[in-house]
Coordinates of C-alpha atoms in Angstrom, one line a residue:
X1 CA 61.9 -186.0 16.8
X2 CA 62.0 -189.4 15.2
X3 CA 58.6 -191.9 14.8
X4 CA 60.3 -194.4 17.3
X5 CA 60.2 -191.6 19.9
X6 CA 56.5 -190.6 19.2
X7 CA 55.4 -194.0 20.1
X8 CA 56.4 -194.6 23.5
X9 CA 55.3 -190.4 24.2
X10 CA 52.0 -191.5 22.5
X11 CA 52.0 -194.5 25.1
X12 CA 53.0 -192.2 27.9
X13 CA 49.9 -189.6 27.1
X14 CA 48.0 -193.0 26.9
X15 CA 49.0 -193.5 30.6
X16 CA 48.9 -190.0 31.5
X17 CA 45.3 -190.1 30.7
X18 CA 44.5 -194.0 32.6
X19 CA 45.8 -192.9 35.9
X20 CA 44.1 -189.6 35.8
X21 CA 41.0 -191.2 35.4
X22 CA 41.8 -193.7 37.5
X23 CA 42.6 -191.3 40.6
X24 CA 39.9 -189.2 39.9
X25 CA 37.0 -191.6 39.7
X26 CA 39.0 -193.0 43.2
X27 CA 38.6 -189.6 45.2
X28 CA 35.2 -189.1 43.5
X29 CA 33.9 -192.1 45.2
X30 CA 35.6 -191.9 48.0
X31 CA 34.3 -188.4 49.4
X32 CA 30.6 -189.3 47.9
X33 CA 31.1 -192.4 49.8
X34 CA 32.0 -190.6 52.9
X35 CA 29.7 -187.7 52.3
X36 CA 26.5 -190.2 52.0
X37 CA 27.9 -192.2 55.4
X38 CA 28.2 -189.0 57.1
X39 CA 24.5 -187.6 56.0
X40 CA 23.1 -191.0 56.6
X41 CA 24.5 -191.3 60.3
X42 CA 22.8 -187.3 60.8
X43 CA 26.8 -186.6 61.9
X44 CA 26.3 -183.5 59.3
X45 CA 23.6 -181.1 58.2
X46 CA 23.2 -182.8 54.4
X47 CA 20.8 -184.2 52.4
X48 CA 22.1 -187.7 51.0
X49 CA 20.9 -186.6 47.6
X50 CA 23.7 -184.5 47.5
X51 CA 26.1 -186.5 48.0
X52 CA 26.1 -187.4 44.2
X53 CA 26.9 -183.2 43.2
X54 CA 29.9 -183.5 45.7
X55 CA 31.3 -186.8 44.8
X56 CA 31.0 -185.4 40.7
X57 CA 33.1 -182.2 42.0
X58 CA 35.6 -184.2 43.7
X59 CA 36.1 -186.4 40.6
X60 CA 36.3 -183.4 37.8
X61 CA 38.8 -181.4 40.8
X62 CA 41.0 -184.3 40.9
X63 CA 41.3 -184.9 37.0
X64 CA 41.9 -181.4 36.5
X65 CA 45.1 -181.2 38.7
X66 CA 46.4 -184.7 37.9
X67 CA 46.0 -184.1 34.7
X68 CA 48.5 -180.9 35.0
X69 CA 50.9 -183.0 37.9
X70 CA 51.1 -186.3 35.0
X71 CA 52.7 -184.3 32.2
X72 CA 55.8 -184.8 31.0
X73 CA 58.3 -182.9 29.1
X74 CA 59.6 -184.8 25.9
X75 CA 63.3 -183.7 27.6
X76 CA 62.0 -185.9 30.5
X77 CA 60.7 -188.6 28.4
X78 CA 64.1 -188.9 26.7
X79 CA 66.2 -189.1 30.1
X80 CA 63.5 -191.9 31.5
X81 CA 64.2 -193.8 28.0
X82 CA 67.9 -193.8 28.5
X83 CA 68.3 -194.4 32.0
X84 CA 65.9 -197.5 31.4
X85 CA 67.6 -199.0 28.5
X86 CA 71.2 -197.6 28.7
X87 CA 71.1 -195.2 25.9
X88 CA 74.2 -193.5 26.7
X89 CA 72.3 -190.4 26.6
X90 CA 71.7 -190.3 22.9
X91 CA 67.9 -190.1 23.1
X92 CA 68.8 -186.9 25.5
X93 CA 71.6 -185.8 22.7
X94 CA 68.8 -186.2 19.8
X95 CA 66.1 -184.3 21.7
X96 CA 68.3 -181.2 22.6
X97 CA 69.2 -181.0 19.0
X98 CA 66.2 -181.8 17.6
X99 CA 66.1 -178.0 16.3
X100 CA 69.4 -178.0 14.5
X101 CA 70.7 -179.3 11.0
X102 CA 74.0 -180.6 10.1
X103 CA 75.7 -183.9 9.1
X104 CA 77.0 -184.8 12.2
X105 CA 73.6 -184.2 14.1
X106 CA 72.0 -186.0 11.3
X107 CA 73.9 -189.1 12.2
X108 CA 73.4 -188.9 15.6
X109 CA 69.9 -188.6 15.4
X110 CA 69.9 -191.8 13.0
X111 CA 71.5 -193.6 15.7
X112 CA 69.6 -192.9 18.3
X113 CA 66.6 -193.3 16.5
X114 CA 68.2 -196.4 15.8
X115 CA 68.6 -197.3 19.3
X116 CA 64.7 -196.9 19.9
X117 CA 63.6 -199.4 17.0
X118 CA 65.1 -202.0 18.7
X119 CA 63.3 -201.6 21.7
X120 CA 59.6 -202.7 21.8
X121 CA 56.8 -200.5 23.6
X122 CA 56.3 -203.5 25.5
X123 CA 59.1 -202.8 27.2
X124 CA 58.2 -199.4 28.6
X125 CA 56.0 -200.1 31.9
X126 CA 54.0 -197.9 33.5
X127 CA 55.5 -196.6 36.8
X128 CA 52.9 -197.3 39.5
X129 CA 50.0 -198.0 37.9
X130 CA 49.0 -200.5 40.5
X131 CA 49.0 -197.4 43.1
X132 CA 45.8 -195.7 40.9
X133 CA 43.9 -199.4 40.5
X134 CA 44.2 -200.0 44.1
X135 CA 43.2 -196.1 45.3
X136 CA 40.0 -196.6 42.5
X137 CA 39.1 -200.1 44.3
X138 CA 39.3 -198.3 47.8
X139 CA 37.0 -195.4 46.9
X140 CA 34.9 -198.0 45.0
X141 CA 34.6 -200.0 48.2
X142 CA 33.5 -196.9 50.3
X143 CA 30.8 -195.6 48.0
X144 CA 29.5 -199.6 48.4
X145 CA 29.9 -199.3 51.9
X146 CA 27.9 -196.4 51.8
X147 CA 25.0 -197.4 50.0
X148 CA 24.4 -200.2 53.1
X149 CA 24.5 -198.1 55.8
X150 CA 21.2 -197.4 57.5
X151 CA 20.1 -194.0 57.2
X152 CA 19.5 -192.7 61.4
X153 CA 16.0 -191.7 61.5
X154 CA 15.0 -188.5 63.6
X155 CA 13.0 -189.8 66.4
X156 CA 11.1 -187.2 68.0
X157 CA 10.0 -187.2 71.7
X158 CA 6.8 -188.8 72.2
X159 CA 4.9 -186.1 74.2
X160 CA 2.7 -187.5 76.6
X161 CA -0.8 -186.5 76.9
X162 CA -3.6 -186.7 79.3
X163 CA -7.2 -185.5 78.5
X164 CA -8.0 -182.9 81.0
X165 CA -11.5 -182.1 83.1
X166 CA -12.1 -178.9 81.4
X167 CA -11.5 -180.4 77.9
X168 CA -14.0 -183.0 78.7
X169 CA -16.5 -180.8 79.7
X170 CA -16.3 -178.3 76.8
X171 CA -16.5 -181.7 74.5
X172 CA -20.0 -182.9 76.8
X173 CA -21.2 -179.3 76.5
X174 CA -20.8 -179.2 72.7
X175 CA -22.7 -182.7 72.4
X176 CA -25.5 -181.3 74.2
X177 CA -25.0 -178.3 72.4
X178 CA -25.3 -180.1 68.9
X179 CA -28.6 -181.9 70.7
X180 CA -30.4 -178.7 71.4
X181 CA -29.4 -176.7 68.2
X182 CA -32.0 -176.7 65.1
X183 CA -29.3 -178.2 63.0
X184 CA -30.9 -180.6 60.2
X185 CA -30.5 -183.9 60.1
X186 CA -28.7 -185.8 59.6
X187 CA -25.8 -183.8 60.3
X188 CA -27.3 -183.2 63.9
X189 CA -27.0 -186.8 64.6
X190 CA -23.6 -187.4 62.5
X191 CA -21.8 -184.2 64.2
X192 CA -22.7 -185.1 68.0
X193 CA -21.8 -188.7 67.4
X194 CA -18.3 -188.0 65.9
X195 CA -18.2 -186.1 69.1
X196 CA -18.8 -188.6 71.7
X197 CA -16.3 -190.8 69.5
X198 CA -13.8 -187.7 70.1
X199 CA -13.9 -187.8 73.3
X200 CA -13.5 -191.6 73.9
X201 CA -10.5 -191.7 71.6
X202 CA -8.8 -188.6 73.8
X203 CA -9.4 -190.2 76.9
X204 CA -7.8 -193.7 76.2
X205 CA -5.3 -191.6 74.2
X206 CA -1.7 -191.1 76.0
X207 CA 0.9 -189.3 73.5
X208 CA 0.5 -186.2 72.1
X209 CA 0.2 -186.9 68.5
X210 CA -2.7 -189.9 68.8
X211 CA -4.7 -187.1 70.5
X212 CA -3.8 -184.7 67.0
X213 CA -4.5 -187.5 64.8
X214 CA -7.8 -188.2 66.5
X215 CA -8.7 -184.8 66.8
X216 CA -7.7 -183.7 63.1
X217 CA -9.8 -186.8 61.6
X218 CA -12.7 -185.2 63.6
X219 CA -12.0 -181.6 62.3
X220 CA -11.8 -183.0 59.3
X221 CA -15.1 -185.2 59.4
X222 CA -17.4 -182.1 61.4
X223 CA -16.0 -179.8 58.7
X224 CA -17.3 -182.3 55.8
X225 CA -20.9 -182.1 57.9
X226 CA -20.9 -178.4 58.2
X227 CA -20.0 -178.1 54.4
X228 CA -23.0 -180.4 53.5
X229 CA -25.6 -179.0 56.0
X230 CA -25.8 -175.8 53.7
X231 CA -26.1 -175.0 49.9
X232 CA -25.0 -171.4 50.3
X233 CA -22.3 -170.7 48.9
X234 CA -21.8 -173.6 45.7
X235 CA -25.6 -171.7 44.5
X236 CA -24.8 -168.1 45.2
X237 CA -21.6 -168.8 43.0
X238 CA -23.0 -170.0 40.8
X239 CA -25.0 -167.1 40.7
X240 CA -22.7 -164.5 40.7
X241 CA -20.4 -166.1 38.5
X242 CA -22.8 -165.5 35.6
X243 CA -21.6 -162.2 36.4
X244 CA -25.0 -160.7 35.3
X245 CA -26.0 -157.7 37.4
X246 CA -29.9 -159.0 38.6
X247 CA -28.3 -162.1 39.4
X248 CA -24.9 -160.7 41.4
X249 CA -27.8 -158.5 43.0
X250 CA -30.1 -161.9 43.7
X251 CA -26.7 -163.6 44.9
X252 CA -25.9 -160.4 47.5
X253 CA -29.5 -160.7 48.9
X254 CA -29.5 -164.0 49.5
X255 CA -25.8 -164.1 51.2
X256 CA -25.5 -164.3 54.9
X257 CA -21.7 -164.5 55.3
X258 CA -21.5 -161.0 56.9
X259 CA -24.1 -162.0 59.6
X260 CA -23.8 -161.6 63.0
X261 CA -27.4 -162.8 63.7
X262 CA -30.4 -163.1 61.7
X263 CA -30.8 -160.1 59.6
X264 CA -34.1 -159.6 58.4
X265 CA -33.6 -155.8 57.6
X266 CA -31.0 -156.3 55.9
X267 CA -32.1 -158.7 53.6
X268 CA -35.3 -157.3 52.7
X269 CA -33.2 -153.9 51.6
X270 CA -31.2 -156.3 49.1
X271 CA -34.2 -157.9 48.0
X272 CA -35.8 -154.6 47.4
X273 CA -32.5 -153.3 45.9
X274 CA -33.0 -156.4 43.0
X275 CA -36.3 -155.7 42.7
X276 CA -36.0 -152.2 41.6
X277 CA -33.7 -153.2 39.0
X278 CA -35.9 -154.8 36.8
X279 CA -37.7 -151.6 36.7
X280 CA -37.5 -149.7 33.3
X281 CA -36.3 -146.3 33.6
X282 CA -36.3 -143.1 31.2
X283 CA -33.1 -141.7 29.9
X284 CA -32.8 -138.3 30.3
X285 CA -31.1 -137.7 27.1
X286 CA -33.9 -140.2 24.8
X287 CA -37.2 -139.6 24.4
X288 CA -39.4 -141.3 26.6
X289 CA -40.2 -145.3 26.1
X290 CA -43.7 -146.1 25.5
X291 CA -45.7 -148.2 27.8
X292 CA -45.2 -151.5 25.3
X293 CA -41.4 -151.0 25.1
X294 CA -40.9 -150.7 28.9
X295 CA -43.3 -154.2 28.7
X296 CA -40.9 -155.7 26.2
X297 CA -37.6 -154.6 28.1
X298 CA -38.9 -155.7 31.4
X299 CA -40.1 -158.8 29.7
X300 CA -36.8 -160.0 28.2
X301 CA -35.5 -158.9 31.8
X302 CA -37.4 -161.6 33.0
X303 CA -37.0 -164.3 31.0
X304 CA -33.2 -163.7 30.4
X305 CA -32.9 -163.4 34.6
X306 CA -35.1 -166.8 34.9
X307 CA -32.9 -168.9 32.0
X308 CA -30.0 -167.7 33.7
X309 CA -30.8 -168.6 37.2
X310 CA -31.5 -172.0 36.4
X311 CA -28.7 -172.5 34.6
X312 CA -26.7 -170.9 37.3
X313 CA -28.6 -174.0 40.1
X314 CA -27.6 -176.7 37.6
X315 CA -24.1 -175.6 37.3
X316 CA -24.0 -175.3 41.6
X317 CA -24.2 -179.5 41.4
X318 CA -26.8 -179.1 44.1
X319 CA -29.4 -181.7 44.5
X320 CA -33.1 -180.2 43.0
X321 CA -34.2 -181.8 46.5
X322 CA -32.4 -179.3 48.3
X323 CA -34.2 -176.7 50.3
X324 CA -32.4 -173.5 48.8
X325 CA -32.8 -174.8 45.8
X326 CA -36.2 -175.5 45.9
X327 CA -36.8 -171.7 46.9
X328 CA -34.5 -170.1 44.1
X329 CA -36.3 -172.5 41.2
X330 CA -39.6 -171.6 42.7
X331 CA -38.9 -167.8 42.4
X332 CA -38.1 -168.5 39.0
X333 CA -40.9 -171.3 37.7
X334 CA -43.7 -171.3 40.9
X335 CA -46.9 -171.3 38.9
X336 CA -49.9 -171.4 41.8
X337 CA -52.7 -170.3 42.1
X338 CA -55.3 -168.0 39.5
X339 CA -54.6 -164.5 38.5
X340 CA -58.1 -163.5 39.8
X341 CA -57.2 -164.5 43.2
X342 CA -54.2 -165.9 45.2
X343 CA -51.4 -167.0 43.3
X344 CA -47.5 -167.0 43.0
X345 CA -46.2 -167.0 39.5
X346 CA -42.0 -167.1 39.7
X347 CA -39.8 -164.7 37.3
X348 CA -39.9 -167.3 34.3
X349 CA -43.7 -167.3 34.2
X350 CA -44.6 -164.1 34.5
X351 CA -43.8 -163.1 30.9
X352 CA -45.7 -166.0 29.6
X353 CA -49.2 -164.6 30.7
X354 CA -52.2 -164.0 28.1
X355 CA -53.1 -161.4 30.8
X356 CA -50.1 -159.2 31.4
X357 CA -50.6 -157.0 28.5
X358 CA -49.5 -153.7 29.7
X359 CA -46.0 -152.1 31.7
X360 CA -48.0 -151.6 35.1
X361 CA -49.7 -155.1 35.3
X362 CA -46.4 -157.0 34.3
X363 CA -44.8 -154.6 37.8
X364 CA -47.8 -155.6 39.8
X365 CA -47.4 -159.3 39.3
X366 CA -43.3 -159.6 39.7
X367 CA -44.2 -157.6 43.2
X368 CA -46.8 -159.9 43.7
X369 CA -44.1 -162.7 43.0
X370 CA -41.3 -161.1 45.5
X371 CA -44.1 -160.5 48.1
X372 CA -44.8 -164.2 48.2
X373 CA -41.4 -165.8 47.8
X374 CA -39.5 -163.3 49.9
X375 CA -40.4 -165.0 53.2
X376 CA -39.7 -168.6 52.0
X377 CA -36.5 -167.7 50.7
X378 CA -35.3 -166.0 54.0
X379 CA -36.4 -168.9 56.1
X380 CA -34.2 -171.0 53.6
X381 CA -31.0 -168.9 54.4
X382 CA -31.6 -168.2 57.7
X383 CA -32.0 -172.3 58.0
X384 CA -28.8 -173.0 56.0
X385 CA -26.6 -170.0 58.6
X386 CA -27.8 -172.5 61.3
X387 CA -26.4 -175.2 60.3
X388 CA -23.0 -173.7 59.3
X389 CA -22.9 -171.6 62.7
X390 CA -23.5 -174.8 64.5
X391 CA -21.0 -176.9 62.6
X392 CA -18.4 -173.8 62.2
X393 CA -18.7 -173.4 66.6
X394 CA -18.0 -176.8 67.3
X395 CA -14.7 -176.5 65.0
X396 CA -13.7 -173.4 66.7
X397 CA -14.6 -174.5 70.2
X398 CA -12.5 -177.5 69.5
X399 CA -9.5 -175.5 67.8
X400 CA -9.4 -173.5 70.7
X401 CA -9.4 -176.2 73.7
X402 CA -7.1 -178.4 72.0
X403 CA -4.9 -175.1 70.5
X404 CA -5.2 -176.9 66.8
X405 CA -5.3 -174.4 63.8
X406 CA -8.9 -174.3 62.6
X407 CA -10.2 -175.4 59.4
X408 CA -10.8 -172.9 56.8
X409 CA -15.0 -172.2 56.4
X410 CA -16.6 -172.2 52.7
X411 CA -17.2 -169.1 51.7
X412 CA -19.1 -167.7 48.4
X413 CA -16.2 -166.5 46.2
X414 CA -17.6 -163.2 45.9
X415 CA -17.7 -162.9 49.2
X416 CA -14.0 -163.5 50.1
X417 CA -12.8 -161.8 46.8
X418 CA -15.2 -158.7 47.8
X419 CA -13.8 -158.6 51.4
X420 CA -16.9 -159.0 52.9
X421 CA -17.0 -159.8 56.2
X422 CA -17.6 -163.1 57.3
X423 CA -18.4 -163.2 61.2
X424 CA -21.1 -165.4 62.7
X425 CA -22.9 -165.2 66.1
X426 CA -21.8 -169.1 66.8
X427 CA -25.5 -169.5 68.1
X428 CA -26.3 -172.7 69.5
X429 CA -30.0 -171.6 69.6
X430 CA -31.6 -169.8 67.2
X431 CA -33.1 -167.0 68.7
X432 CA -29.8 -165.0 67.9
X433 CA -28.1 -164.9 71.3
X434 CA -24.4 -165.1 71.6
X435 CA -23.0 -167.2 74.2
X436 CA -19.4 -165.1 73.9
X437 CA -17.8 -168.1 71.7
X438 CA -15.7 -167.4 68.6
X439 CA -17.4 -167.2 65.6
X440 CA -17.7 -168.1 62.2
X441 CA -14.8 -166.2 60.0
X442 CA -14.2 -164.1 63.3
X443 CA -13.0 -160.3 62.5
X444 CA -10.5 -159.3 64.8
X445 CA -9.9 -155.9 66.7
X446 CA -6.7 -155.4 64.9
X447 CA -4.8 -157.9 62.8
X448 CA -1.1 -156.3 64.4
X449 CA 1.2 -158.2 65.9
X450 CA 0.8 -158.1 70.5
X451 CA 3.3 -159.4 72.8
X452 CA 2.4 -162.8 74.6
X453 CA 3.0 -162.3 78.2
X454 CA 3.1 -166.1 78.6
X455 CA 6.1 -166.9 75.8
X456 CA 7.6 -163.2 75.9
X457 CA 6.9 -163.8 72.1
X458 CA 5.0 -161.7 69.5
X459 CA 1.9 -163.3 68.0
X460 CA -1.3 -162.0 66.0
X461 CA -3.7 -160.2 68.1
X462 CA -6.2 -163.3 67.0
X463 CA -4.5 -166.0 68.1
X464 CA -3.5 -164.1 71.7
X465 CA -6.8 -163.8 72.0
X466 CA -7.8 -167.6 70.9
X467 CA -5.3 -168.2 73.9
X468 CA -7.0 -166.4 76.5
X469 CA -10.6 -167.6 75.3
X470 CA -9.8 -170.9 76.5
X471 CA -8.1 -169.5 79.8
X472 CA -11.7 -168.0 80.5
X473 CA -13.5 -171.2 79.2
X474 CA -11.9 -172.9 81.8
X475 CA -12.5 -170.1 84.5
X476 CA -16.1 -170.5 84.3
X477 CA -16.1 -173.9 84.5
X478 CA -14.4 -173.9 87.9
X479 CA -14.5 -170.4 89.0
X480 CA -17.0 -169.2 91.5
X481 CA -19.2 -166.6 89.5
X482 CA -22.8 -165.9 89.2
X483 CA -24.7 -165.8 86.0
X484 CA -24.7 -162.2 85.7
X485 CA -20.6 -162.2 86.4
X486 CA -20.8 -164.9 83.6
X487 CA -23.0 -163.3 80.9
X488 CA -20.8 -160.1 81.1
X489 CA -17.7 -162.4 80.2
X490 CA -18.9 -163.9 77.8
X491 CA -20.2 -160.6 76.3
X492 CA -17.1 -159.0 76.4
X493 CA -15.5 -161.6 74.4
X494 CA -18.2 -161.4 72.0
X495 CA -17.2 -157.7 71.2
X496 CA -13.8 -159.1 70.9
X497 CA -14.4 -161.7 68.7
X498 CA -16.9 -159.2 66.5
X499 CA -14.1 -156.6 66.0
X500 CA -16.1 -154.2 68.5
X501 CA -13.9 -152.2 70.7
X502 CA -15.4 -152.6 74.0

């Protein structure tokens, strides 16, 4: 195989490799071109993104088995050379005996060799070439094409929507609700006026999702109240999270997340609970402690309990204005009052009395201090349950008359991660009567899946029974029943909604 010969197969693999790339970069664009046309129109199930992944397969495909079809044989190379230029076969004759020695072959080879140095690689076209440009400029042409079609956009069916005469009661209800309740202010005033906004937006609105919007900015806003009416959970928190054992004990006194009602008993068994830690006990196993180093430990109790607590309210970002925070500071740093007669010295203050010299008198005066605060501080919480029961009924009462998912209710962390229970009697007084309404954090009977007989579908026993609240709401409102028939309704529900089986 002579140099003249490896030229034009040099020039050949040069063209080999031009229409490969050619045809390949033409069937790339052309089926992404297609691909993003067809995703764009919605006529198939495809992102137009990936048009780009399918257009880069098509193009590495093609160059792959082009690349194979395109190659040519030096045997073929020679016959295209002397059928082109009239060889008389000797570029055929060289190539066949490329592999053999001998002084005629030699010759032969010299003159065909000969025979190729006179020709110039000008003169050896490429067969269709034109074919591959004009196959690259029509899948160029698509993928253009594609890039200016509109992409169809997925109109949904507006869903028309009319307010109905039970939804605008329960709306006027919960206003005067809101009126009536001892909520503070000013998220009394703020709650029952985004109310009465409500319910002019739902009655001028007509489609479906004005009345979500509407009613999701108001779920959104009531929830904000709610969540600013009460301190509870960003201070007890803050509390436990110093994870100190008098304060996780202060934090689960002071927590009313598992409250159905007002739970005096309860609390006063917590507060006793914490109280009884700080006193000093003997081990068994030690000698016993003498009267000054029961002092001293209780002491350093005290002051360590006190430096953390108030480190705990400044890390809650509550406001020192704030009426549960005004309580916890006072338990720790009230100083009121002489020794000789009335007085209330907090936690803090105890230890720095000239007085309290002895074990006994330092236990006398922090019983002193929890006799004093312990009434001030349940008012406090009992105060801050209101105001989340009020806020946290309107948001369910709404959830469940406009069948919206309700918005989750802030919790202390220990709370939720303790799996406390966190039901509410949805009072709208506060003299700790149910009116049957879902509350706060309900507990459900069972949390198992129950057949719909409605949708012959299978939802969670909580939200079947979300469904039939409102059927009953509406009942009442139009029904014929007595009080009595009423109450018992509304009480069974209640045991529902409480996780009681009735």
């Amino acid at each position: 195989m002579t140099e003249h010969f490896l030229k034009f197969k040099r020039k050949l693999q040069t063209a080999r490799i031009l229409k490969t790339v050619l045809l390949a970069t033409a069937l790339g664009f052309l089926v992404g071109g297609i691909m993003l046309i067809l995703s764009k129109l919605g006529w198939i199930p495809l992102s137009p993104v990936l048009s780009l992944p399918i257009a880069l397969g098509a193009f590495l495909t093609c160059g792959i088995v082009t690349y194979c079809i395109l190659n040519t044989t030096d045997e073929q190379l020679a016959k295209d050379l002397d059928t082109r230029f009239g060889l008389q076969e000797k570029v055929q004759t060289m190539i066949s005996y490329r592999k053999q020695v001998g002084g005629m072959i030699e010759l032969q080879r010299q003159d065909a060799d000969l025979a190729l140095a006179r020709i110039p690689v000008s003169q050896f076209k490429l067969k269709r070439l034109w074919a591959y440009i004009l196959a690259t400029c029509i899948g160029a042409t698509t993928l253009v094409s594609a890039f200016f079609v509109k992409a169809k956009e997925n109109v949904e069916p507006v869903i028309p929507f009319q307010i109905s005469a039970i939804q605008i009661a329960g709306i006027n209800e919960l206003i005067e609700n809101v009126d009536n309740s001892d909520l503070d202010e000013p998220y009394k005033t703020n709650i029952s006026t985004k109310l009465t906004d409500l319910l002019a937006e739902l009655q001028t609105a007509t489609t479906t999702p004005q009345m979500q919007t509407a009613l999701r900015q108001s779920l959104t806003y009531i929830q904000t109240q709610t969540h600013n009416s009460s301190s509870s959970a960003e201070i007890l928190t803050a509390l436990w999270n110093t994870q100190d054992p008098f304060l996780k004990a202060f934090a689960k006194a002071l927590d009313t997340s598992d409250w159905t009602e007002n739970d005096w008993g309860g609390y006063v068994e917590k507060m006793a609970e914490f109280e009884r830690l700080f006193q000093v006990q003997d081990d068994a196993n030690q000698p016993p402690k003498t009267d000054e180093e029961k002092r001293q430990t209780l002491t350093w109790n005290l002051q360590n309990s006190s430096i953390k607590i108030e480190t705990a309210l400044s890390v809650s970002k509550i406001a020192p204005t704030d009426c549960l925070y005004t309580a916890v500071y006072d338990f720790v740093r009230k100083d009121e009052g002489e020794q000789s007669g009335e007085h209330v010295f907090g936690i803090g203050v105890i230890p720095l009395l000239s007085s309290v010299t002895t074990y006994d008198s330092a236990i006398a005066e922090l019983r002193n201090t929890f006799d004093k605060t312990i009434n001030g501080l349940y008012e406090r919480i009992c105060q801050l349950k209101a105001n989340a029961n009020v806020g946290e009924h309107v948001l369910k009462k709404l959830s469940a008359l406009f069948s919206m998912e309700v918005p989750a209710f802030e919790r202390p962390t220990f709370a939720q991660s303790d799996g406390t229970q966190t039901g509410t009697n949805d009072n709208d007084d506060q003299d700790g009567n149910t009116d049957g309404g879902i509350g706060e954090g309900a507990v459900y009977g069972s949390d198992d899946l129950v057949l719909d007989p409605l949708t012959g579908e299978y939802v969670e026993y909580g939200t079947l029974l979300d469904k039939y609240y409102a059927v009953m709401y509406e009942k009442l409102e139009n029904g014929n029943y007595t009080e009595e028939q009423k109450n018992i309704i509304k009480n069974y529900f209640a045991l529902l909604y409480s996780g009681i089986t009735p």
